[in-house]
Coordinates of C-alpha atoms in Angstrom, one line a residue:
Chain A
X1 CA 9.0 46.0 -3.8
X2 CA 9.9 47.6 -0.8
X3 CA 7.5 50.7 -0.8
X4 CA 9.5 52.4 2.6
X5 CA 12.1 53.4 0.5
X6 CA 15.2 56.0 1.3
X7 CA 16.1 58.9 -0.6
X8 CA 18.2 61.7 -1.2
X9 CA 17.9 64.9 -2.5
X10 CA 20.6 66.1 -5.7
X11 CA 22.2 69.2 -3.7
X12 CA 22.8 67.0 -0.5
X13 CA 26.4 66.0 0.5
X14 CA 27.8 62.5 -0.1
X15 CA 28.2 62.3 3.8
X16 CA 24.5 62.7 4.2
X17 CA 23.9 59.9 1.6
X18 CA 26.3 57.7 3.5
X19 CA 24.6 58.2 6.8
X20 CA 21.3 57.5 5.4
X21 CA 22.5 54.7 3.8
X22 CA 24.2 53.2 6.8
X23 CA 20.6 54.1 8.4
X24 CA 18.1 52.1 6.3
X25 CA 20.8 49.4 5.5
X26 CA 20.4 49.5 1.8
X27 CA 23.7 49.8 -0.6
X28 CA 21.8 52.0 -2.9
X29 CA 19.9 55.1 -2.9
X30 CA 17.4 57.1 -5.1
X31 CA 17.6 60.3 -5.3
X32 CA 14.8 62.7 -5.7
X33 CA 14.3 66.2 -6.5
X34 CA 11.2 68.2 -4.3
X35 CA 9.0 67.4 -6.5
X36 CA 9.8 63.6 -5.8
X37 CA 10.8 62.4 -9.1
X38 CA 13.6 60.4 -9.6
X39 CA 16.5 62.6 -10.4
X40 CA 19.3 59.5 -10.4
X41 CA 20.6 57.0 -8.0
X42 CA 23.9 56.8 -6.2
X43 CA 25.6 53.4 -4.4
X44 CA 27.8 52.6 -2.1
X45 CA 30.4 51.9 -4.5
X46 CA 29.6 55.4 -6.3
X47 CA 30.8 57.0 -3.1
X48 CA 33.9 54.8 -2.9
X49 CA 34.7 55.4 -6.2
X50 CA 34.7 59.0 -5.7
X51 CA 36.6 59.5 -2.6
X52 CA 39.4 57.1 -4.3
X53 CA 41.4 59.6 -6.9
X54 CA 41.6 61.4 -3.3
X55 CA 43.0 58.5 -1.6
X56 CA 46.0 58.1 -4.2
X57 CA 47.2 62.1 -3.4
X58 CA 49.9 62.0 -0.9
X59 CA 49.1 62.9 2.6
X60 CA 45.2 62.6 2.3
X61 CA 43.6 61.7 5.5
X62 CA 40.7 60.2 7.1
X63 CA 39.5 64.1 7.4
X64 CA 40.7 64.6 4.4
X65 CA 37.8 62.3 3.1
X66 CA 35.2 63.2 5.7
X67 CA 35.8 66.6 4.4
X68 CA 35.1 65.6 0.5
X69 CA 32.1 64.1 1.3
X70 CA 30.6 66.8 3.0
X71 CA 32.1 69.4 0.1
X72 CA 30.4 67.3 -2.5
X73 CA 26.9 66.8 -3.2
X74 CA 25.2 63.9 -4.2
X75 CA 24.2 64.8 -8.1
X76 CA 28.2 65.4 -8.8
X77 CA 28.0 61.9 -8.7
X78 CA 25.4 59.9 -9.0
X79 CA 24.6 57.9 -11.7
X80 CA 21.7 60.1 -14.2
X81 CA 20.6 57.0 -16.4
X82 CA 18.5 54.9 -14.1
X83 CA 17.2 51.8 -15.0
X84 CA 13.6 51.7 -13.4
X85 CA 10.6 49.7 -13.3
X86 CA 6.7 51.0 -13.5
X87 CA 4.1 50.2 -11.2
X88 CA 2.7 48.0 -14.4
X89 CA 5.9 45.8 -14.6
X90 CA 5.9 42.6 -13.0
X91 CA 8.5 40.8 -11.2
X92 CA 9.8 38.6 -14.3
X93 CA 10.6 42.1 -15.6
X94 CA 12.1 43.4 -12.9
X95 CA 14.3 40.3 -12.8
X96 CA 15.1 40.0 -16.5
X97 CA 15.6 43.9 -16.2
X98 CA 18.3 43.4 -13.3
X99 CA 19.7 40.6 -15.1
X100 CA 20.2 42.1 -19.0
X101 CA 21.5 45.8 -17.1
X102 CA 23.6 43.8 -14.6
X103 CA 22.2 46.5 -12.0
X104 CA 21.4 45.7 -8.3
X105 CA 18.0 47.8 -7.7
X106 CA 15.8 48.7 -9.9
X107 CA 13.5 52.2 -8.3
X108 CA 10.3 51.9 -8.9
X109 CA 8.3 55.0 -10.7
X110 CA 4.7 56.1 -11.2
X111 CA 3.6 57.8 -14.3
X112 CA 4.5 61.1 -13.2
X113 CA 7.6 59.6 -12.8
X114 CA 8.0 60.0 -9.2
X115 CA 9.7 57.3 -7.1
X116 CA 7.0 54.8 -5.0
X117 CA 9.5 52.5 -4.2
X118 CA 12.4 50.0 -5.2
X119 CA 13.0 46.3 -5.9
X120 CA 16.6 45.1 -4.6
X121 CA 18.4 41.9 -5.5
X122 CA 17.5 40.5 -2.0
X123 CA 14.2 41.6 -2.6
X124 CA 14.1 39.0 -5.9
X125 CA 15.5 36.1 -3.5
X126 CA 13.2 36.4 -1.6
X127 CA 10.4 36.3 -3.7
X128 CA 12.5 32.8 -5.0
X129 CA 12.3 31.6 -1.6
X130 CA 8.9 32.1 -1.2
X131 CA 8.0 30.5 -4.5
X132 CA 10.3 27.3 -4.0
X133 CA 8.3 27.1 -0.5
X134 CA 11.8 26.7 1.3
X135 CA 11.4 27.0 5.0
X136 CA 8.0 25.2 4.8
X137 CA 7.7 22.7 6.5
X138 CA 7.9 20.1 3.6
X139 CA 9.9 17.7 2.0
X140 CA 11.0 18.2 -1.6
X141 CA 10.4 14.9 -4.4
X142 CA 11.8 15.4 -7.9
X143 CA 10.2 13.2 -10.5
X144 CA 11.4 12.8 -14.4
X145 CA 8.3 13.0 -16.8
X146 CA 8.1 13.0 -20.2
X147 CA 7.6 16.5 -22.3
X148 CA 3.6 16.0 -22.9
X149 CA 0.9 17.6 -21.7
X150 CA -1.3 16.4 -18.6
X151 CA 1.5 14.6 -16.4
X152 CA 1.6 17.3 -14.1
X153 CA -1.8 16.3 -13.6
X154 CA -1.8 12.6 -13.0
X155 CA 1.7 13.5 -10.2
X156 CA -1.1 16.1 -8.7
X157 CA -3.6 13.3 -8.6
X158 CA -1.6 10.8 -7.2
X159 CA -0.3 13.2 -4.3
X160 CA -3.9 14.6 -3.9
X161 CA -4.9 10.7 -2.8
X162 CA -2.5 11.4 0.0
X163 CA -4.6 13.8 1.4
X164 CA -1.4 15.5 1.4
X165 CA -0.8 19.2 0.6
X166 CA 1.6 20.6 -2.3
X167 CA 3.6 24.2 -1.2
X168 CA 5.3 24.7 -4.1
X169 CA 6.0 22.8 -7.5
X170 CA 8.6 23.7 -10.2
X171 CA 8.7 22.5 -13.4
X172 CA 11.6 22.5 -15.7
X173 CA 13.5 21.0 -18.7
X174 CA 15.3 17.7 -17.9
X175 CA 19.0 17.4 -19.4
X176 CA 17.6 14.1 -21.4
X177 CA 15.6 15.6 -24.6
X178 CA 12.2 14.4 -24.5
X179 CA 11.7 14.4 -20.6
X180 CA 11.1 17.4 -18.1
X181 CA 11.8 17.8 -14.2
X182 CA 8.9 18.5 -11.9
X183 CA 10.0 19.1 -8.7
X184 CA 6.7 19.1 -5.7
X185 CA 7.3 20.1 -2.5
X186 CA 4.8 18.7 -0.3
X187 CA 3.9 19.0 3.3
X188 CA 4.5 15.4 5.0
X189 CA 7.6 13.7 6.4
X190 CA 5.9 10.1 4.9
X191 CA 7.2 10.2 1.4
X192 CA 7.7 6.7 0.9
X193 CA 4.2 5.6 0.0
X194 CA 3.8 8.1 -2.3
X195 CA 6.9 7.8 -4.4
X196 CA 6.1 4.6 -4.4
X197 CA 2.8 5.2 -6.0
X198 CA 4.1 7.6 -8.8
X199 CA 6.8 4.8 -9.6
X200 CA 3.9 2.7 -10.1
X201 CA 2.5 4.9 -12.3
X202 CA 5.6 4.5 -14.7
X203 CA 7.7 7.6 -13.5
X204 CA 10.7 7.8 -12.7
X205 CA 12.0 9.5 -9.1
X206 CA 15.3 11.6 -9.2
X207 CA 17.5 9.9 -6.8
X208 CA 19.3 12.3 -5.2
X209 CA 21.7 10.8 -3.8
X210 CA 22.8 10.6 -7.6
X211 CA 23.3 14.0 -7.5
X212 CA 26.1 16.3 -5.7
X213 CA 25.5 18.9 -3.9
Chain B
X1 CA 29.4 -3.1 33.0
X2 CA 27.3 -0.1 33.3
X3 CA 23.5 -0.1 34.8
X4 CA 21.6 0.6 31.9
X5 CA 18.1 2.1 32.9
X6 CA 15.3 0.8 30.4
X7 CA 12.2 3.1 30.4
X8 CA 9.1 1.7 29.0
X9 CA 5.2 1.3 30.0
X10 CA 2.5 -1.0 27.9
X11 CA 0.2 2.5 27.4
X12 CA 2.3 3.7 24.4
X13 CA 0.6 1.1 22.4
X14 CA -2.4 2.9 23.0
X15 CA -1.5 5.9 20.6
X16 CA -2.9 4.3 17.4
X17 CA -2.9 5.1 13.8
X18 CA -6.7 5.4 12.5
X19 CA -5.0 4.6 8.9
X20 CA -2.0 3.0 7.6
X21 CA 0.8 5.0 9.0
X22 CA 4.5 4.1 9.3
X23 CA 4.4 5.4 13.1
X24 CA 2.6 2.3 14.6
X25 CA 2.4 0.7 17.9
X26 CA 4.2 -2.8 16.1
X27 CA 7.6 -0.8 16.7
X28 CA 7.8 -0.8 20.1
X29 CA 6.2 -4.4 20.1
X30 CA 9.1 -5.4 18.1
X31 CA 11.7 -3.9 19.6
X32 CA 10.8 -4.8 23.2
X33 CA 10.2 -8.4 21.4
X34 CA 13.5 -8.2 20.4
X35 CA 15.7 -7.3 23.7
X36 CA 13.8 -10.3 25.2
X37 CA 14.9 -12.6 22.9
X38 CA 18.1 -11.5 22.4
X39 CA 18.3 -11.8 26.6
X40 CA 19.1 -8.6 27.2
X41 CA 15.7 -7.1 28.5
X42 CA 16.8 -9.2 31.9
X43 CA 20.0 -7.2 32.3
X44 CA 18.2 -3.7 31.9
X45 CA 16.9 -1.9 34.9
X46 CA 13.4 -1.1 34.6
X47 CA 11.6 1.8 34.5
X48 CA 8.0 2.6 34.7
X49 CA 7.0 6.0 33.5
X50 CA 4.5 7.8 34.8
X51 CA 2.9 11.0 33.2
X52 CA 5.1 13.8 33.4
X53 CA 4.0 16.8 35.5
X54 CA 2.4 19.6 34.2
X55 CA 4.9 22.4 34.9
X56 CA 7.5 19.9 32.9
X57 CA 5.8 19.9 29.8
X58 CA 4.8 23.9 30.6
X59 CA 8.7 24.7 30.6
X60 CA 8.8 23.3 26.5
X61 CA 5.2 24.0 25.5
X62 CA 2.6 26.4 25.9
X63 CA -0.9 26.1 27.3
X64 CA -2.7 26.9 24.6
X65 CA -1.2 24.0 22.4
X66 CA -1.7 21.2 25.6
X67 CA -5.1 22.6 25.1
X68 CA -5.7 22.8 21.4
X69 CA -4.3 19.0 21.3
X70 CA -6.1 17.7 24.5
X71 CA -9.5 19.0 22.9
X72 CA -8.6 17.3 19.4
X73 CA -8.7 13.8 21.4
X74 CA -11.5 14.2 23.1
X75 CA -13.3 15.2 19.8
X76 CA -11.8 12.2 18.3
X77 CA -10.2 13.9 15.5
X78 CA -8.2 11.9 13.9
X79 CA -5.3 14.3 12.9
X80 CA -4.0 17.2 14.5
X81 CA -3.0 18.9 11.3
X82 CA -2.3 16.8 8.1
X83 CA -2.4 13.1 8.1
X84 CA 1.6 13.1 9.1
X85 CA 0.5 13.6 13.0
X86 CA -2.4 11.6 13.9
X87 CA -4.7 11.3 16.7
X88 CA -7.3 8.9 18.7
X89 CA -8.7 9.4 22.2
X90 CA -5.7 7.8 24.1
X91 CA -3.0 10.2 22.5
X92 CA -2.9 13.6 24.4
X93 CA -2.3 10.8 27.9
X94 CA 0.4 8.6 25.8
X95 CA 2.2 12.0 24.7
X96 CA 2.0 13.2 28.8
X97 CA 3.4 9.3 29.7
X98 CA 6.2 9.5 26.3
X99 CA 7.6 13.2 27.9
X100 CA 7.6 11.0 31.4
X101 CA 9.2 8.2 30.2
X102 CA 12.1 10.6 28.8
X103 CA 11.9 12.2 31.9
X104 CA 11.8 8.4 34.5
X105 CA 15.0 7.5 32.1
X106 CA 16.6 11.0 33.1
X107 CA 15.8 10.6 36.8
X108 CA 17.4 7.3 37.2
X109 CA 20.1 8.5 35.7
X110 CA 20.1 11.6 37.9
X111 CA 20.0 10.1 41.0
X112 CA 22.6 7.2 40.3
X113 CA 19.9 4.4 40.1
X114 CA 21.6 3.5 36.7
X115 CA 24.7 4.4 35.0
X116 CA 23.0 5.8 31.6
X117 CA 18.7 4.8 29.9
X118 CA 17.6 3.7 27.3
X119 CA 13.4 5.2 26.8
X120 CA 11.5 3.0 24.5
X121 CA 8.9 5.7 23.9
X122 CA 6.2 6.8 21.6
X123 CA 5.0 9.1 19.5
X124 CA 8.5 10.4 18.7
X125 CA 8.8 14.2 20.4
X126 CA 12.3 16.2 18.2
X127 CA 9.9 17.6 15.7
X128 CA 7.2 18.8 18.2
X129 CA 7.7 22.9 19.0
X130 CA 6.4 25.0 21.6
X131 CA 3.2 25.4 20.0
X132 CA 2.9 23.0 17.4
X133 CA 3.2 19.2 17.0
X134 CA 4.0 17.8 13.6
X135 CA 5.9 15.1 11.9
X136 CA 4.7 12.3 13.8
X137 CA 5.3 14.1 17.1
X138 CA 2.8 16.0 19.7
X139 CA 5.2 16.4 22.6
X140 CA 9.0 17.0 22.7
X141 CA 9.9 14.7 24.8
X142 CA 13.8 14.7 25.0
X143 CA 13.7 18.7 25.4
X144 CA 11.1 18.1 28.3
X145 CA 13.7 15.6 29.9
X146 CA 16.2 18.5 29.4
X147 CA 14.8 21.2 31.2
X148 CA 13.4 18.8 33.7
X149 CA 16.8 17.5 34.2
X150 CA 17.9 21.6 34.9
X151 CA 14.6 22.4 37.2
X152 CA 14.4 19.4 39.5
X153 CA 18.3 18.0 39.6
X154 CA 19.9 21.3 39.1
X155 CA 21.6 20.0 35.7
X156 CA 23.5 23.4 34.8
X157 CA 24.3 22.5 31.1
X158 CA 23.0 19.9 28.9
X159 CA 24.1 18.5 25.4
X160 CA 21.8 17.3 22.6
X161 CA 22.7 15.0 20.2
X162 CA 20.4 14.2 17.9
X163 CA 20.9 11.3 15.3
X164 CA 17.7 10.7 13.7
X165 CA 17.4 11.0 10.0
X166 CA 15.6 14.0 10.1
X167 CA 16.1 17.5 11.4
X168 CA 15.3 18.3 15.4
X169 CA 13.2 21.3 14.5
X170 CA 11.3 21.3 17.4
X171 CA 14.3 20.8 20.1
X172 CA 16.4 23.1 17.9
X173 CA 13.5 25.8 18.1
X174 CA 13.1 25.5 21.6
X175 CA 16.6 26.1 22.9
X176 CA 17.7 28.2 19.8
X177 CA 18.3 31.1 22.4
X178 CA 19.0 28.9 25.5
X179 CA 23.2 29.1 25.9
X180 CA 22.9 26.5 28.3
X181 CA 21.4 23.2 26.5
X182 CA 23.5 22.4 23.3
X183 CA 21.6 20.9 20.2
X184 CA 24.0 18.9 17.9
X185 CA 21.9 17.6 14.8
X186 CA 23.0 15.2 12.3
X187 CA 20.4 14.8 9.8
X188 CA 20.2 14.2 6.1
X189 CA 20.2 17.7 4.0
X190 CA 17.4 20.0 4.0
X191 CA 16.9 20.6 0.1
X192 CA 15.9 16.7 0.7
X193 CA 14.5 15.8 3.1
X194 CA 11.6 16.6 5.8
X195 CA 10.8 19.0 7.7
X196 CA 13.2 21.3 5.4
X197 CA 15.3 22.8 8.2
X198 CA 18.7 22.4 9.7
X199 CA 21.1 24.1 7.5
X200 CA 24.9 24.3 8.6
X201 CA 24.7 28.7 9.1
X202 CA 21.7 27.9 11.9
X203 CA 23.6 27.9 14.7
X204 CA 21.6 29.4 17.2
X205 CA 20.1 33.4 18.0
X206 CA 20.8 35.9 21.1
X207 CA 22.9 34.1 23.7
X208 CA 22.3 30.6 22.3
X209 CA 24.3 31.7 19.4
X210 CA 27.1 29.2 19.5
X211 CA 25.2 26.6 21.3
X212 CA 23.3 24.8 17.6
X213 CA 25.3 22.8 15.5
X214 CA 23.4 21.6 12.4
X215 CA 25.9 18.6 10.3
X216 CA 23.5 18.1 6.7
X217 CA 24.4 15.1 5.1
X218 CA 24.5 14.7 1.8
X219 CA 21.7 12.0 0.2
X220 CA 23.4 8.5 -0.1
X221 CA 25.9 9.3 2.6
X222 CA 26.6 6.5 4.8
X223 CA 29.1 5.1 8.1
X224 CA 32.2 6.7 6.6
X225 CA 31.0 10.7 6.4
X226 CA 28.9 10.2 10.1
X227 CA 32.0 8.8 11.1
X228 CA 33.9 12.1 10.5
X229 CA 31.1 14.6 10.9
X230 CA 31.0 12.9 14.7
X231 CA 35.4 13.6 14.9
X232 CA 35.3 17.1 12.8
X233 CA 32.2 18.3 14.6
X234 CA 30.6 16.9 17.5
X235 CA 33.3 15.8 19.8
X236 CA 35.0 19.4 19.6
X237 CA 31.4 20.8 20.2
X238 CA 31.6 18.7 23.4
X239 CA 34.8 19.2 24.7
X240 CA 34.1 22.9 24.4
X241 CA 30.7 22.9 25.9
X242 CA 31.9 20.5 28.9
X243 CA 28.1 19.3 29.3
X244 CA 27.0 17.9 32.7
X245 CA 24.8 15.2 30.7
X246 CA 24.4 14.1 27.1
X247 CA 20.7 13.6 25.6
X248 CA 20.3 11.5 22.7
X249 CA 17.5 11.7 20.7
X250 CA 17.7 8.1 18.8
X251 CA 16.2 8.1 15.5
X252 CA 17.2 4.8 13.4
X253 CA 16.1 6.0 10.1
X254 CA 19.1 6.9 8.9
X255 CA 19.6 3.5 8.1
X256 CA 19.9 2.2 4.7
X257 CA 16.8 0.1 4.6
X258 CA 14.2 2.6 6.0
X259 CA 12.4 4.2 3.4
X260 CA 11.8 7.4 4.8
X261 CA 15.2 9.1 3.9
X262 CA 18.6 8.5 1.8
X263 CA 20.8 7.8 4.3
X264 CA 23.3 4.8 3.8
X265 CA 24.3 4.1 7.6
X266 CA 24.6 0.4 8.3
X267 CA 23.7 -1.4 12.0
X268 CA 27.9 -0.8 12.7
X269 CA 27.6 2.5 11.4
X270 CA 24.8 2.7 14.3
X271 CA 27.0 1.0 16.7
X272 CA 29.6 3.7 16.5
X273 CA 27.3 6.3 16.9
X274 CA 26.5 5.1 19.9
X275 CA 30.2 4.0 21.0
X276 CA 31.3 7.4 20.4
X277 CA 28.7 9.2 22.4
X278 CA 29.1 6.5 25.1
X279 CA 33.0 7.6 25.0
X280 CA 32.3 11.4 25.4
X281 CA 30.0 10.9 28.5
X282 CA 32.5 8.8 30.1
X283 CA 35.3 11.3 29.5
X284 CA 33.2 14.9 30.1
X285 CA 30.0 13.8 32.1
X286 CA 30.4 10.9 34.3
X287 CA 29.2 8.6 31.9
X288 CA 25.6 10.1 32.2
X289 CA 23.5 9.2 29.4
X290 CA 19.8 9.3 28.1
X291 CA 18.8 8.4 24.9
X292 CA 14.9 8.6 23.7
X293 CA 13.5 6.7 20.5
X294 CA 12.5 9.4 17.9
X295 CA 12.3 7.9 14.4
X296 CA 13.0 4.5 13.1
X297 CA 10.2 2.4 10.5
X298 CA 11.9 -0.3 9.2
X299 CA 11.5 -3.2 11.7
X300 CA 14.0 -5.1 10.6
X301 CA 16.7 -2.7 10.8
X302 CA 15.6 -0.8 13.8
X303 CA 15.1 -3.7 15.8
X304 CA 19.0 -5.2 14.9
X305 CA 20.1 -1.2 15.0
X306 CA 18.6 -0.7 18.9
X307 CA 19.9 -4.4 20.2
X308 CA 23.3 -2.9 19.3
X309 CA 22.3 0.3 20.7
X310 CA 21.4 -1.7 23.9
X311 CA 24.6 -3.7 23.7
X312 CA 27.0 -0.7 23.9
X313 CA 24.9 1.3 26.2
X314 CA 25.4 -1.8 28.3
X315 CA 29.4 -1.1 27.6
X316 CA 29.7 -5.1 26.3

C-alpha cells in the first residue's frame, strides 16, 4: 500500500479536492475528518458527475463550474460507504475485495479506524509484476505436468543442475484435465539445454509459438 | 562491387568457455573456415584489430565495471555473474580487442579504406550495459563503434539496427536518452524470450524519446513478418532519421535451426535482411555500413547465414 497517502477534509470544497488530486496524481481521495478517520472517499468521476446536471442548464460556463466547485464541499458528495481494508488483510484480500465491489482503491484503516494508507489498482499490478518477475532479466519456459504432487520438484531439480537461478514460477491449471501449467522464469539466455533435459524427463514444453499472442 | 572491410584477429579464440557453453571459440573457427572455402575471404579487405582505447570503451562503460571485470580475470573466476557470461584469464583483453575490432571495421569504413565491414568478433557485446555484462556479453561493442564513430570521425547521427534473436538491452540502455544514435531492434517477444526486454511502447526517455524502435516478434514467426516489420517499420524509421551511417549488430539466431529462440527465419530470409539494410545505406548514407557478430550457435546455419551475409555486403 502506498502509506503517503492524500486526503481531504468533509467541509472542503470540490475545487480543493481537484487540486489535490491533480497534485499527488491519484483519481481517488480519502477523506478524513480531524480526528483522521475515514469519513468517505470521493473520485474523479464523483466530481464529474456532479458538476454535469450543471453542464445540461443553458448558458452554464466554465466559471459557472469553477464556481460550483468551490460552493460545494466535498462530503455533499462523496461516496459514505467505503469499502476498506485493515492493516490485518493481505493483498489476496485486497484484490478479491477490489474485484467482488468492482471499486478502484481500497483505503486502508487501523483499528481506530483512522486512514494509514490506500491500495490502488496500479498498486495490485504492480505487485503482479513483481511476482511474475517481468523486467528481470530472465527468460520465461512453460512446461505441461501432470496434476500430482512432487513435479514441481523434479522441474526445480533439473533447473537447479543448471546452476541457474529461478525469479519467479507460476503454477496453474492446464486446459487438458489431468495436467497443470508451471510456468519458471529463470535467469539465463541458454535455455536450450535445459529444456532439453526436462523433455528428457518425460514433460512436455509449451511451444509457444503454438500459442497467439 | 563494393570493398567489403573484414575485421578479425586470431585472439578472440582466446576467450574460452571453462564448461560446455553454446558461446564457444568453434564459431568463429567455422565461420572464418567457411569464407575461405567458399573463396570469398580473398576478396575481403582485411582488418587487424587492435584493443580499443580506453576513453572508447569509457564513453559506453563505466570504470568501476572495466574494473570489477578486469579483477574477475585476473582472479580466474570463472563467471562474472551466472554461468550465462563466463570468464578465464584472456577475456577482459579479448573483450578490449572485440570493442576494437567493431571499432577497425568502423574506421575503414570511415576513412573510405572500404565501402562497408564485416567484424567477425567475440564475445558478443548488445546485451552488455554501462555497468553490467550479461548474456554472453562483457563489452558492448557495436555501441563503442558508435560513439567512437561520433568522437573521432565527427559521425553526427548514427542508426542501429539490430537483428539478433534477442533484445539489444544493453545498446538500447545506453543510448535510451541519446537523440542522436537510433536503436532499431527486431527481436523475438519479450514474454518469451531472453533477456525479457524490448516491448513495442519502449521507445526511448528525455530527448531520445523517438529515437528506439522495439519490433517483438511473435514465437514461430519467420521471413514473411521480418519482411514487413523491415517495410512498415524500419525503413520509415530511416528515412526520417536520415542517419550518416548504419550499425548492424548481426545476430543469426533468429534462424530456424538455432536452439536458442523460436524464430522461423530461413538463410533467404537472412539474405534480405541484409539486402535491405544494404539498400537504405546506399540511398541515405553513402553506402556506409558496419555490421558486428552478436549471436548465432548453430554452426550450420550461421555459417550458410554469414556467407550470404558476406555475399550481399559484397553487393554480388
Amino acid at each position: 500500500m502506498q502509506r503517503n497517502i492524500v486526503t481531504v477534509a468533509p467541509s472542503a470544497s470540490l475545487f480543493e479536492a481537484r487540486d489535490r488530486m491533480r497534485e499527488g496524481n491519484v483519481r481517488q481521495i480519502p477523506v478524513t475528518g480531524g480526528d483522521g478517520r475515514l469519513a468517505g472517499i470521493l473520485s474523479d468521476r464523483d466530481i464529474r458527475g456532479a458538476v454535469l446536471p450543471g453542464g445540461l442548464v443553458p448558458g452554464f460556463s466554465a466559471e459557472d463550474a469553477e464556481k460550483f466547485l468551490k460552493d460545494t464541499p466535498v462530503g455533499k458528495v462523496m461516496t459514505r460507504k467505503v469499502i476498506t481494508a485493515t492493516l490485518s488483510d493481505t493483498l489476496e484480500d485486497a484484490i478479491v475485495l477490489m474485484h467482488d465491489f468492482k471499486v478502484n482503491a481500497l483505503p486502508v484503516v487501523d483499528r481506530d479506524g483512522k486512514v494509514v494508507g490506500i491500495i490502488s489498482r496500479t498498486n495490485v499490478l504492480e505487485a503482479f509484476i513483481d511476482v511474475l518477475g517481468i523486467g528481470e532479466v530472465s527468460s520465461r519456459i512453460e512446461v505441461i505436468v501432470p496434476d500430482k504432487p512432487g513435479t514441481l520438484a523434479q522441474l526445480a531439480a533439473i533447473i537447479s543442475s543448471f546452476h541457474v537461478n529461478i525469479t519467479s514460477v507460476l503454477a496453474t491449471g492446464h486446459v487438458e484435465a489431468g495436467k497443470r501449467a508451471n510456468f519458471f522464469r529463470i535467469a539465463t539466455l541458454n535455455v536450450a539445454p535445459i529444456k532439453k533435459a526436462i523433455e528428457e524427463a518425460g514433460f512436455e514444453i509449451l511451444d509457444p509459438s503454438r500459442y497467439t499472442l | 562491387m563494393k570493398r567489403l572491410a573484414f575485421a578479425y584477429h586470431p585472439d578472440y579464440l582466446l576467450h574460452a568457455p571453462p564448461f560446455e557453453h553454446p558461446e564457444s571459440p568453434e564459431r568463429l573457427l567455422a565461420i572464418v573456415e567457411r569464407l575461405r572455402t567458399a573463396g570469398l575471404l580473398d576478396r575481403l579487405i582485411p582488418v587487424t584489430p587492435d584493443y580499443a582505447a580506453e576513453e572508447d570503451i569509457l564513453a559506453v562503460h563505466g570504470r568501476e565495471y572495466l574494473e570489477k571485470l578486469e579483477s574477475a580475470c585476473r582472479r580466474g573466476d570463472l563467471t562474472l555473474d551466472a554461468e550465462d557470461t563466463y570468464l578465464n584469464r584472456h577475456s577482459y583483453n579479448v573483450a578490449l580487442l572485440s570493442a576494437g575490432g567493431a571499432v577497425a571495421g568502423s574506421k575503414a569504413v570511415a576513412e573510405g579504406a572500404a565501402d562497408r565491414a564485416f567484424c567477425a568478433i567475440r564475445p558478443p557485446g548488445h546485451h552488455a550495459g554501462r555497468e553490467a555484462g550479461m548474456g554472453f556479453c562483457l563489452m558492448n561493442n557495436v555501441a563503442v563503434a558508435a560513439k567512437y564513430l561520433q568522437a573521432r570521425h565527427g559521425v553526427g547521427k548514427v542508426f542501429i539496427v539490430d537483428w539478433d534473436v534477442h533484445h539489444g538491452n544493453g545498446t538500447q540502455s545506453v543510448f535510451l536518452e541519446d537523440p542522436s544514435v537510433f536503436f532499431f531492434s527486431v527481436h523475438e517477444h519479450p514474454t518469451f524470450l531472453y533477456p525479457g526486454t524490448g516491448r513495442r511502447w519502449e521507445i526511448g526517455k528525455g530527448k531520445g524519446e523517438g529515437t528506439t524502435l522495439n519490433a517483438p516478434m511473435a514465437p514461430g514467426a519467420g521471413d514473411d513478418e521480418y519482411r514487413l516489420t523491415f517495410e512498415e517499420m524500419l525503413t520509415p524509421a530511416v528515412e526520417r532519421f536520415r542517419p550518416e551511417i548504419i550499425l548492424v549488430s548481426a545476430g543469426f539466431d533468429a534462424h530456424r535451426d538455432d536452439p536458442l529462440a523460436d524464430i522461423q527465419l530461413s538463410d533467404e530470409g537472412f539474405r534480405f535482411l541484409t539486402r535491405r539494410v544494404a539498400e537504405l545505406s546506399d540511398a541515405y548514407c553513402g553506402g556506409r555500413m558496419v555490421a558486428v557478430l552478436e549471436g548465432g550457435y548453430e554452426i550450420g546455419s550461421l555459417t550458410s547465414c554469414i556467407e550470404i551475409h558476406i555475399r550481399e555486403l559484397l553487393g554480388e
